[in-house]
PDB file of C-alpha atoms in Angstrom:
ATOM      1  CA  MET N   1     246.074 110.536  47.456  1.00  0.00           C
ATOM      2  CA  ASN N   2     244.070 107.321  46.394  1.00  0.00           C
ATOM      3  CA  LYS N   3     244.617 105.630  50.126  1.00  0.00           C
ATOM      4  CA  VAL N   4     243.028 109.085  51.757  1.00  0.00           C
ATOM      5  CA  MET N   5     240.453 109.072  49.268  1.00  0.00           C
ATOM      6  CA  LEU N   6     239.663 104.944  50.098  1.00  0.00           C
ATOM      7  CA  LEU N   7     240.035 106.056  54.352  1.00  0.00           C
ATOM      8  CA  LEU N   8     236.825 108.859  53.454  1.00  0.00           C
ATOM      9  CA  LEU N   9     234.760 106.763  52.210  1.00  0.00           C
ATOM     10  CA  VAL N  10     234.712 103.710  54.898  1.00  0.00           C
ATOM     11  CA  ALA N  11     234.652 106.946  57.480  1.00  0.00           C
ATOM     12  CA  MET N  12     231.636 108.409  55.781  1.00  0.00           C
ATOM     13  CA  LEU N  13     230.352 104.973  55.333  1.00  0.00           C
ATOM     14  CA  THR N  14     230.817 103.668  58.765  1.00  0.00           C
ATOM     15  CA  ALA N  15     229.044 106.995  60.161  1.00  0.00           C
ATOM     16  CA  CYS N  16     226.175 106.212  58.522  1.00  0.00           C
ATOM     17  CA  GLY N  17     224.484 103.894  61.142  1.00  0.00           C
ATOM     18  CA  LYS N  18     221.135 101.392  60.046  1.00  0.00           C
ATOM     19  CA  SER N  19     218.663 103.807  60.111  1.00  0.00           C
ATOM     20  CA  GLU N  20     214.948 103.728  62.248  1.00  0.00           C
ATOM     21  CA  SER N  21     212.582 101.598  61.321  1.00  0.00           C
ATOM     22  CA  THR N  22     210.119 103.284  59.925  1.00  0.00           C
ATOM     23  CA  ASP N  23     206.647 101.969  59.885  1.00  0.00           C
ATOM     24  CA  THR N  24     204.493 101.375  58.022  1.00  0.00           C
ATOM     25  CA  VAL N  25     200.680 101.807  57.160  1.00  0.00           C
ATOM     26  CA  GLU N  26     200.065  98.652  57.247  1.00  0.00           C
ATOM     27  CA  ALA N  27     202.419  97.579  60.354  1.00  0.00           C
ATOM     28  CA  LEU N  28     200.157 101.039  62.726  1.00  0.00           C
ATOM     29  CA  ALA N  29     197.056  99.604  61.038  1.00  0.00           C
ATOM     30  CA  THR N  30     197.425  95.922  62.382  1.00  0.00           C
ATOM     31  CA  ASN N  31     199.233  97.022  65.781  1.00  0.00           C
ATOM     32  CA  PRO N  32     196.494  98.986  67.775  1.00  0.00           C
ATOM     33  CA  GLU N  33     198.788  99.741  71.143  1.00  0.00           C
ATOM     34  CA  ARG N  34     201.726 101.774  68.763  1.00  0.00           C
ATOM     35  CA  LEU N  35     199.569 103.555  66.580  1.00  0.00           C
ATOM     36  CA  LYS N  36     197.311 104.754  70.691  1.00  0.00           C
ATOM     37  CA  GLU N  37     200.851 105.445  71.460  1.00  0.00           C
ATOM     38  CA  LEU N  38     202.514 106.667  68.394  1.00  0.00           C
ATOM     39  CA  ARG N  39     199.128 109.738  68.665  1.00  0.00           C
ATOM     40  CA  GLN N  40     199.720 110.112  71.987  1.00  0.00           C
ATOM     41  CA  GLN N  41     203.621 111.526  70.459  1.00  0.00           C
ATOM     42  CA  CYS N  42     201.822 113.204  68.352  1.00  0.00           C
ATOM     43  CA  LYS N  43     200.545 115.101  70.121  1.00  0.00           C
ATOM     44  CA  THR N  44     202.997 116.266  72.281  1.00  0.00           C
ATOM     45  CA  GLU N  45     206.182 116.290  69.976  1.00  0.00           C
ATOM     46  CA  ARG N  46     205.230 116.005  67.122  1.00  0.00           C
ATOM     47  CA  ALA N  47     208.901 117.949  65.715  1.00  0.00           C
ATOM     48  CA  LYS N  48     210.899 115.212  67.324  1.00  0.00           C
ATOM     49  CA  LEU N  49     208.656 112.208  65.485  1.00  0.00           C
ATOM     50  CA  GLY N  50     208.697 114.524  62.195  1.00  0.00           C
ATOM     51  CA  ASP N  51     205.891 114.785  59.830  1.00  0.00           C
ATOM     52  CA  GLU N  52     206.227 111.901  57.834  1.00  0.00           C
ATOM     53  CA  LEU N  53     205.587 109.402  60.265  1.00  0.00           C
ATOM     54  CA  CYS N  54     202.308 111.433  61.702  1.00  0.00           C
ATOM     55  CA  ASN N  55     200.925 111.719  58.677  1.00  0.00           C
ATOM     56  CA  ARG N  56     200.985 108.162  58.473  1.00  0.00           C
ATOM     57  CA  VAL N  57     199.575 107.971  61.842  1.00  0.00           C
ATOM     58  CA  ALA N  58     197.040 110.201  61.002  1.00  0.00           C
ATOM     59  CA  GLU N  59     195.872 108.263  58.168  1.00  0.00           C
ATOM     60  CA  VAL N  60     195.875 105.212  59.520  1.00  0.00           C
ATOM     61  CA  THR N  61     193.517 106.997  61.718  1.00  0.00           C
ATOM     62  CA  ASN N  62     190.953 107.879  59.299  1.00  0.00           C
ATOM     63  CA  GLN N  63     191.154 104.619  57.421  1.00  0.00           C
ATOM     64  CA  ARG N  64     190.125 103.002  60.920  1.00  0.00           C
ATOM     65  CA  PHE N  65     187.512 105.136  61.451  1.00  0.00           C
ATOM     66  CA  PHE N  66     186.207 105.898  57.989  1.00  0.00           C
ATOM     67  CA  GLY N  67     186.481 102.592  57.093  1.00  0.00           C
ATOM     68  CA  ASP N  68     187.558 100.656  54.055  1.00  0.00           C
ATOM     69  CA  GLY N  69     185.122 103.633  51.801  1.00  0.00           C
ATOM     70  CA  LYS N  70     183.161 101.124  50.535  1.00  0.00           C
ATOM     71  CA  THR N  71     180.069 101.483  52.676  1.00  0.00           C
ATOM     72  CA  PRO N  72     177.322 102.542  50.283  1.00  0.00           C
ATOM     73  CA  TYR N  73     175.576 106.319  51.781  1.00  0.00           C
ATOM     74  CA  THR N  74     171.529 105.161  53.448  1.00  0.00           C
ATOM     75  CA  PRO N  75     169.873 107.666  54.212  1.00  0.00           C
ATOM     76  CA  SER N  76     166.650 107.766  56.170  1.00  0.00           C
ATOM     77  CA  LYS N  77     163.552 107.529  54.492  1.00  0.00           C
ATOM     78  CA  GLU N  78     162.519 110.785  56.330  1.00  0.00           C
ATOM     79  CA  GLN N  79     163.181 113.773  56.279  1.00  0.00           C
ATOM     80  CA  PRO N  80     164.771 115.867  59.662  1.00  0.00           C
ATOM     81  CA  LYS N  81     163.057 118.241  60.603  1.00  0.00           C
ATOM     82  CA  PHE N  82     164.659 121.387  62.413  1.00  0.00           C
TER      83      PHE N  82
END
C-alpha cells in the first residue's frame, strides 16, 4: 500500500511541469517591446493569456501614461473660454 501511495505521489509531482514564468509589472515597465507585444495579444486573445497578465499589462500602460503621480497640478492662470 505504501509503495502504491509513493508511486502515485511521484507520478503527480512529475506531471506538474515547470510553470511558465509570468512577467512582473517592473519587468514589463523596463521592456517596452515586450509590453507592446503583450498589449496587442491582450487585445486579440485575452482568454488565452489570462486576466492576470492582461491586468498587469494595463497597470504598466497606465503607469507609463500617467507617470509617477508626483507632478503637481498647475492650471493655467487664464480662465477657459467656452
